[in-house]
XYZ file of C-alpha atoms in Angstrom:
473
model
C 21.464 31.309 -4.368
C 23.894 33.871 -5.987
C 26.221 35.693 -3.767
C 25.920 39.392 -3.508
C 28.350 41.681 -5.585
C 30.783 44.249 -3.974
C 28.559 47.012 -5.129
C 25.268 45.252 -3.986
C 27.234 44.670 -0.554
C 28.250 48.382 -0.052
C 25.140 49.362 -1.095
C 23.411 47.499 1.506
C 25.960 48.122 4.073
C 25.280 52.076 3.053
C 21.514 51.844 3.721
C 22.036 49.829 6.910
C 24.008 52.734 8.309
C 21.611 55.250 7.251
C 19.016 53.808 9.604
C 21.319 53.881 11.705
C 22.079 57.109 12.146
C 20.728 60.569 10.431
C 23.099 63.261 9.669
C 22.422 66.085 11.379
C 19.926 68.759 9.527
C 21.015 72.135 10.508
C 18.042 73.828 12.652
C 17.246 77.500 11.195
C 15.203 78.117 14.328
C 12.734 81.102 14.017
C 12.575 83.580 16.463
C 9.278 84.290 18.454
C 7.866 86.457 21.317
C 5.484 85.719 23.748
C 4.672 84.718 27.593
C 7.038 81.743 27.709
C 9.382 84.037 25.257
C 9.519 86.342 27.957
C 9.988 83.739 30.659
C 12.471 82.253 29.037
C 14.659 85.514 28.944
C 13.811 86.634 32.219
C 15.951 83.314 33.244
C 18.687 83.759 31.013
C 19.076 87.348 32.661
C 18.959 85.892 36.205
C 21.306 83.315 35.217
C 23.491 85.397 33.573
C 23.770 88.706 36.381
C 24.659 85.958 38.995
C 26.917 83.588 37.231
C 28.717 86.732 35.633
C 28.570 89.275 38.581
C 28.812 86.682 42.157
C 32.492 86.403 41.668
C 32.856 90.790 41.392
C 31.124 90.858 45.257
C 32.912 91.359 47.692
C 32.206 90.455 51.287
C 34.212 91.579 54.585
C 36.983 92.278 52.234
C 37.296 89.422 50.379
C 35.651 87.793 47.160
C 31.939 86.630 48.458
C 32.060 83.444 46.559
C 35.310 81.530 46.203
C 36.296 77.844 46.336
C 39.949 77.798 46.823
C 41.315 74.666 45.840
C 44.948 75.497 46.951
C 44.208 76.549 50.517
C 41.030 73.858 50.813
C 39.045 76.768 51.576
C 35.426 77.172 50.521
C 33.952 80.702 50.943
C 30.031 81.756 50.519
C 29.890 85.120 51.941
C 30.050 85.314 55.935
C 30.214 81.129 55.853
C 33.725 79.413 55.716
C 33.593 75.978 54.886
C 36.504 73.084 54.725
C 37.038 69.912 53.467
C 36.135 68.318 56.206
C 32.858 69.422 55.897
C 31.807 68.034 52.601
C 28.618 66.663 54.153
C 26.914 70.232 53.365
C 27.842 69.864 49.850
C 26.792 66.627 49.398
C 23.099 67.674 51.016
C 22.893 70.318 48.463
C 23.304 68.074 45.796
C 20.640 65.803 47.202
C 18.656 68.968 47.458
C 18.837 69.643 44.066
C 18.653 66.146 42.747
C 14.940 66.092 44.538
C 13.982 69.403 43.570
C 15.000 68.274 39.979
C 12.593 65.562 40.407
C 9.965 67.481 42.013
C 9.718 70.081 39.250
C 9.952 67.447 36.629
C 7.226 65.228 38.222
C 5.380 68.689 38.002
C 5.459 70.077 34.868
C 8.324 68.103 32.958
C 11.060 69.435 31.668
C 11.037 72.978 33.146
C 15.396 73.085 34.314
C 15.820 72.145 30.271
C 13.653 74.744 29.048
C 14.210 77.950 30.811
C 17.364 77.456 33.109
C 19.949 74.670 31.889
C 23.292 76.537 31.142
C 22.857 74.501 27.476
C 19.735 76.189 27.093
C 20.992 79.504 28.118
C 23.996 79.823 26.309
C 22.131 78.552 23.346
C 20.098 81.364 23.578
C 22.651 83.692 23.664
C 24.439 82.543 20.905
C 21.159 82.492 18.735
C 20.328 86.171 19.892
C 23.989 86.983 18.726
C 23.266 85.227 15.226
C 20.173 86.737 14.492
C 20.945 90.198 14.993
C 24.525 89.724 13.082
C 22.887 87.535 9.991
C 19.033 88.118 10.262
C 15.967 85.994 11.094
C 15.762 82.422 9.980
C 14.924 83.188 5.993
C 17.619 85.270 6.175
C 20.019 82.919 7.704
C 19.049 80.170 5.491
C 19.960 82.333 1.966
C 23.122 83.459 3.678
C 24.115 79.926 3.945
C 23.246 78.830 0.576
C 25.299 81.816 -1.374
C 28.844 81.151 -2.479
C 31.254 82.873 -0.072
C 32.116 86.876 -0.777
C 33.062 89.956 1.008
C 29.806 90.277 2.300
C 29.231 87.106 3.792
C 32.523 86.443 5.170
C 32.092 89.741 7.209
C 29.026 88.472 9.183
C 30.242 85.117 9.981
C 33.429 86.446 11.290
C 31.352 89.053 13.393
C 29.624 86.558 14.451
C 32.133 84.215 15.510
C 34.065 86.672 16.721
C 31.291 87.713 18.794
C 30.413 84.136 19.954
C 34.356 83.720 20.909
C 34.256 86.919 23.191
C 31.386 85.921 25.366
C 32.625 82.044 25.335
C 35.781 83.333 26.789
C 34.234 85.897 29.161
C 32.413 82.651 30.591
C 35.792 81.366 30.979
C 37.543 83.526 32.692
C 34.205 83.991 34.973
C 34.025 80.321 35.621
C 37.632 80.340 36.881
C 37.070 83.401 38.614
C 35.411 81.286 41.262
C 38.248 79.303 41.722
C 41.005 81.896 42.103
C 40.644 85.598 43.151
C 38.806 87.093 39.823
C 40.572 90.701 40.631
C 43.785 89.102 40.612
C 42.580 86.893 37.570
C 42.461 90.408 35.375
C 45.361 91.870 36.683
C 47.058 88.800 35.691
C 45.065 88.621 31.495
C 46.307 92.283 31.164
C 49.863 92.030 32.459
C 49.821 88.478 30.395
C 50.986 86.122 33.310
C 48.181 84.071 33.481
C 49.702 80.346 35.202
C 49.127 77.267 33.001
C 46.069 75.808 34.598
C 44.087 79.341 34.692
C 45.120 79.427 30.843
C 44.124 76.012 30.568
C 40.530 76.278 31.955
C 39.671 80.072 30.645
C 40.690 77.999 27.115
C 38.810 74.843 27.911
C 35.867 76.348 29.254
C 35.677 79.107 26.366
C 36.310 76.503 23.671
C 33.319 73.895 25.835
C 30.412 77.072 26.073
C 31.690 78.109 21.868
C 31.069 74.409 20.986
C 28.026 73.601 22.647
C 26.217 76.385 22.293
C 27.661 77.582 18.987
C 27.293 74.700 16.746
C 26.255 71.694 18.815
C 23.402 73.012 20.007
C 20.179 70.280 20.247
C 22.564 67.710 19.597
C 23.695 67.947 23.109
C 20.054 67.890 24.380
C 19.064 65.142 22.179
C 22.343 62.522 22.132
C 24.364 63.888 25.280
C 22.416 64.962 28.289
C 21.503 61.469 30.106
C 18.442 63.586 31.692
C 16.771 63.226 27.862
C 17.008 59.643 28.699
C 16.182 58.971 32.044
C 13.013 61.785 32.937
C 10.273 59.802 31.233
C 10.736 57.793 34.345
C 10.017 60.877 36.252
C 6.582 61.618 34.582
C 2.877 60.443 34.975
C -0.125 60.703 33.513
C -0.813 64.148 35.390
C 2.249 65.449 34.466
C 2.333 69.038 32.764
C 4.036 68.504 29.805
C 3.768 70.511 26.215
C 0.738 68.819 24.526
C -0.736 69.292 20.863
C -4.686 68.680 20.949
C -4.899 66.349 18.265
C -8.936 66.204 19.350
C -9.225 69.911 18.178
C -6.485 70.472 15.458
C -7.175 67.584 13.008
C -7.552 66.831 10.441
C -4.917 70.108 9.714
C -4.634 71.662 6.926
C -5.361 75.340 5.169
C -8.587 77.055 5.627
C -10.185 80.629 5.418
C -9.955 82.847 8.313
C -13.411 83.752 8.428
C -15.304 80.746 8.098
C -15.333 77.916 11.631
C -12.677 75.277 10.843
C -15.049 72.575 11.325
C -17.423 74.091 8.579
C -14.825 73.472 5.961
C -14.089 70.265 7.853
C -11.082 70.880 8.678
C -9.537 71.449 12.691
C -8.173 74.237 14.395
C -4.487 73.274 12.390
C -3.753 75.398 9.342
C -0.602 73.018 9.154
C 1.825 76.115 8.797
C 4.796 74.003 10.548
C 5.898 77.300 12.463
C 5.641 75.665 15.266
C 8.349 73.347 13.810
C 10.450 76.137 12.552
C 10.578 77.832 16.013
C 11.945 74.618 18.001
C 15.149 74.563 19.320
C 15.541 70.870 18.566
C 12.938 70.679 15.583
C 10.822 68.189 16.443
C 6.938 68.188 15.509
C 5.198 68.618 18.337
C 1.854 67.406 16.588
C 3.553 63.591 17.061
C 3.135 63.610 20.517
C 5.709 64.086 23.512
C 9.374 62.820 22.049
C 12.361 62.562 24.883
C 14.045 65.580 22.611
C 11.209 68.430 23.996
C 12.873 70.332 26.434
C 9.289 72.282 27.417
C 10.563 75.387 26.297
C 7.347 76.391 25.272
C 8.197 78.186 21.997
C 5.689 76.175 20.022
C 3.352 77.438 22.306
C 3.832 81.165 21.651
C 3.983 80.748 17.650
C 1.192 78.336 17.833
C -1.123 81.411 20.003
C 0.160 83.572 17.508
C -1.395 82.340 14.794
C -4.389 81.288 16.626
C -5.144 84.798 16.882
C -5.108 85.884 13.302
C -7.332 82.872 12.159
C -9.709 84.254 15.218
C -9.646 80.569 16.812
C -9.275 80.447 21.135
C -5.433 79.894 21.813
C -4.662 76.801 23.790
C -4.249 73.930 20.493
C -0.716 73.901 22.159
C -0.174 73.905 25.589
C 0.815 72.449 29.074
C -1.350 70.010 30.040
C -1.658 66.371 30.758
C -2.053 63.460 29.224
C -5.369 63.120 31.669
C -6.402 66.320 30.833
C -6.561 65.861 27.522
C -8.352 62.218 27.187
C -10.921 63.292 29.849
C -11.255 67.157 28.944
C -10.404 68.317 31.894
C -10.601 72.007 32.826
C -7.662 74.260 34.057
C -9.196 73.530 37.869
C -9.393 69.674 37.697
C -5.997 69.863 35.650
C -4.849 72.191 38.710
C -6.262 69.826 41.100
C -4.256 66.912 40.214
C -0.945 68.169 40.931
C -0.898 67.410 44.349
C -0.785 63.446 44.169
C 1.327 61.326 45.751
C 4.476 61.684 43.977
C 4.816 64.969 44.327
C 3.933 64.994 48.137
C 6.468 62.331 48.513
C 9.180 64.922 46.681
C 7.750 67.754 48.503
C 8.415 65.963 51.759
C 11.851 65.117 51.288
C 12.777 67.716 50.134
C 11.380 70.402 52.809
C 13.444 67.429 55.241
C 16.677 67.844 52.943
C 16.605 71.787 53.610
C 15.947 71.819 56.983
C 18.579 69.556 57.935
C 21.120 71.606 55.786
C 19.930 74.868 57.353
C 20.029 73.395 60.658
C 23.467 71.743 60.226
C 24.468 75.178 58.878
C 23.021 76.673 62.135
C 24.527 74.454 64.805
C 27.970 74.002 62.975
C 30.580 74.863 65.384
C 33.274 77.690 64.440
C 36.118 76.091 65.998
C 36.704 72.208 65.102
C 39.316 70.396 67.480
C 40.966 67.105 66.313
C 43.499 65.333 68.980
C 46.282 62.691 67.639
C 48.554 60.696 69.558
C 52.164 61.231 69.012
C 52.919 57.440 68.050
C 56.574 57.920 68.292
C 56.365 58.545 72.230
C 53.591 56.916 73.976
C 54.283 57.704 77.956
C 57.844 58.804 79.480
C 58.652 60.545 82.732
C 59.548 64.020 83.271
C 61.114 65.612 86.010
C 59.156 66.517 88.801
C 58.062 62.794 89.199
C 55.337 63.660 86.946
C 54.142 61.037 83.673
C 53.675 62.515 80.136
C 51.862 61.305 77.290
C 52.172 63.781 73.515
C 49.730 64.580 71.393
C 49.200 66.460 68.308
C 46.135 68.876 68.314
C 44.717 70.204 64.846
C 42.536 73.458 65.544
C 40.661 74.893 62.385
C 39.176 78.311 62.845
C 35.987 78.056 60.234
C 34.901 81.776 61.225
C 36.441 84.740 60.062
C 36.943 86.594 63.693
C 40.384 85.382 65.621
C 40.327 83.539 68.481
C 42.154 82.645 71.675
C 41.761 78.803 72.644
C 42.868 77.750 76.073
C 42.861 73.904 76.670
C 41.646 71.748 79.311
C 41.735 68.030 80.228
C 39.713 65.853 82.673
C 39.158 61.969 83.201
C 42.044 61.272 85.385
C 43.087 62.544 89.007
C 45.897 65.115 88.647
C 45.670 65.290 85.313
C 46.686 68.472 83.716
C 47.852 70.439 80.543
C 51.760 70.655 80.903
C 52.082 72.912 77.306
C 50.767 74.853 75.785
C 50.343 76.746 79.060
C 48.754 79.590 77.736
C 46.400 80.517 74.888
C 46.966 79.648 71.374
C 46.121 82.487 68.921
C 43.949 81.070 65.716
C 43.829 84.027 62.738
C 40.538 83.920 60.668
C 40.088 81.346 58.535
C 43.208 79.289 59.299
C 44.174 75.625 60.755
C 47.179 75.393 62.683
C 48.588 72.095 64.655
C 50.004 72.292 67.607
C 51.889 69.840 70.338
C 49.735 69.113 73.483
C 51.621 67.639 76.729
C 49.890 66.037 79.202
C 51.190 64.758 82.194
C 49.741 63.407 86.119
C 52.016 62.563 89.346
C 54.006 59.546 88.832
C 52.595 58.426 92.478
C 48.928 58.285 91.326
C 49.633 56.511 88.250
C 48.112 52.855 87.695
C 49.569 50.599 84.768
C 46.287 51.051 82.133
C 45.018 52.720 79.578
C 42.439 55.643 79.963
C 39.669 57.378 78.606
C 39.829 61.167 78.905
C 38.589 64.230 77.301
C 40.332 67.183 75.894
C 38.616 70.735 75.707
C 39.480 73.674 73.767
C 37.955 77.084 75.172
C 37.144 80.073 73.415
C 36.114 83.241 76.408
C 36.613 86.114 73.914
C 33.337 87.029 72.259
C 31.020 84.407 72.325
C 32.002 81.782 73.972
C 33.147 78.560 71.632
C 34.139 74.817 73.223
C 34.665 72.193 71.426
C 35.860 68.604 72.622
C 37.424 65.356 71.672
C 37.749 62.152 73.286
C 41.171 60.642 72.995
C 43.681 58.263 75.406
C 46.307 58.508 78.230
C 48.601 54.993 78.602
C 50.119 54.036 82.374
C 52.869 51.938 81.270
């Protein structure tokens, strides 16, 4: 057997790589109007007036919403929340981890289609193209002329235009982080800090990126949902479904005349709803992990049902039931509720309550009691025995307080300082040295459980208690 050449060698080494991987084919998507259309932009508005405008509200005299990282304060409105209270956040994220798989187990990918911050930004960016350099014909011709005056001037509108609203998103995004009114004050006087600078950049450059130029590559090679949801789906999912049953064979055919008459389905094969995909698949090969059930096919494909005079529907949600046993919309409707999704549904309704009711019985006022390890027990005068403590006291509401402390477990034991009240501001987490001491004469060589109490009288009434030690030596 003769060895390969070089060239043979590269050549094969070429082809291997080419099934490998496919370049990317720049999508030209078209646009298109219609229910899910509408849908979809009624969610990038929503999405939009609260990511852009939450951080603008202000509540009580402060921002609404704003998770300050420097003072480990988290703020949503009248609710102040602290580190030490990160079991809240990690409910919601198990709330929205099982509502993720509830709505997927549903109807597929419905967060990918209408709400995912790709999918929204991506829209916005595409809206911005196609009103700077026309529809997708239009785009496509402006892309294959040599570069002039002309065509120069649209791309750097449009860039330009993409950069602004990637850098508004910035600056918005970092707005929850840091007080946005003192965020402008700071762009226009130019003394932003490093790290604002850094993340209005980052964050800018991220949304301009993704939504600019990578676009379906992120929902096709990036997002790890792609991968993992077909575990999430059944057979009575709702997913975005060709009728293969009542579109083929496809091809061209009079208007007039019934499709199967000229023996021929529903299809015309006119590939728009190809053209208007944001990740341009076919949807006529069946469900591919790349559909994000946007439902644009869906639209396009009803539009041109309508001008061949043929019932809408070739494309549409359904199932993969209700389209091998012909289902109608009521049995389709009728086999939502299986046991997956009362299993979600159940979970879920116990994931919220227990957040809202956590939220409900939090306490304002959280007490924490150290010992002072560097004294354990001494005597004072008076003939009286003293043990130190440290005492944290966070104030989670924003009304002041006025905390007086009490201690029982022990005969004679009482609260030597602080002797009075202890002012907390709003909002604010102060330690403070606790002395307790009993008479000498009662004491008995062990150690003993007792139980500290902060009070609150002002208002309504707050206590709050935590177990801690008093050593006999």
């Amino acid at each position: 057997m003769n060895a390969p050449s070089p060239g043979q060698a590269n050549g094969e080494l070429q082809a291997t790589e080419e099934l490998l991987y496919e370049a990317r084919k720049k999508i030209y998507m078209r646009s298109v109007t219609g229910v899910f259309a509408n849908w979809r932009w009624a969610m990038v508005w929503l999405t939009q007036i609260i990511f852009y405008g939450l951080p603008w509200l202000q509540w009580e005299g402060r921002q609404a919403v704003l998770l300050d990282l420097v003072q480990r304060k988290f703020y949503f409105f009248g609710l102040v929340l602290w580190p030490q209270d990160v079991i809240f956040l990690a409910l919601l994220l198990i709330i929205s981890a099982y509502g993720l798989f509830l709505f997927t187990a549903i109807a597929g990918r419905l967060f990918c289609g209408y709400a995912c911050p790709q999918t929204v930004y991506t829209q916005i960016f595409m809206w911005i193209e196609r009103k700077v350099e026309g529809d997708r014909l239009a785009r496509i011709r402006l892309d294959a002329q040599p570069m002039d005056a002309r065509k120069f001037a649209r791309k750097s509108l449009k860039h330009g235009l993409w950069a602004a609203v990637a850098l508004w998103t910035g600056f918005t995004f970092v707005g929850y982080f840091t007080s946005i009114h003192a965020l402008a004050g700071e762009v226009v006087s130019l003394a932003l800090g490093p790290w604002e600078t850094f993340w209005i950049l980052f964050y800018g450059f991220a949304t301009y990126g993704n939504a600019g130029f990578m676009r379906e590559q992120v929902c096709k090679y990036m997002c790890p949902y792609a991968r993992f949801q077909s575990v999430m789906f059944d057979r009575d999912t709702l997913i975005v479904t060709y009728d293969p049953a009542r579109g083929e064979p496809r091809g061209k055919r009079k208007k007039d005349a019934p499709a199967r008459a000229q023996g021929k389905g529903d299809c015309v094969d006119c590939s728009i709803c190809v053209q208007v995909c944001p990740t341009g698949i076919d949807i006529r090969e069946g469900l591919q992990y790349m559909c994000i059930g946007c439902g644009a096919c869906i639209d396009a494909c009803d539009q041109v049902m309508d001008k061949m005079n043929t019932p809408r529907g070739l494309i549409r949600y359904s199932s993969e039931n209700a389209l091998l046993k012909h289902w109608g919309r009521a049995q389709q409707w009728a086999h939502l509720l299986r046991p997956r999704i009362l299993i979600y549904s159940t979970i879920l309704l116990l994931m919220v309550g227990m957040f809202i009711g956590g939220l409900v019985v939090r306490e304002p006022v959280k007490l924490n009691v150290m010992r002072d390890r560097r004294v354990l027990a001494r005597e004072i005068p008076g003939g009286m025995l003293e043990n130190l403590y440290q005492v944290q006291l966070m104030n989670a509401s924003e009304k002041p307080r006025r905390m007086t402390f009490e201690v029982k477990g022990l005969p004679g034991l009482a609260v030597i300082s602080p002797r009075g009240a202890v002012d907390l501001a709003p909002s604010t987490n102060v330690l403070r040295p606790l002395e307790l001491a009993m008479p000498t004469d009662d004491a008995r060589k062990g150690v003993y459980k007792i139980e500290i109490t902060a009070r609150s009288d002002d208002g309504k009434p707050v206590v709050v208690r935590s177990d801690s030690t008093f050593i006999v030596p």
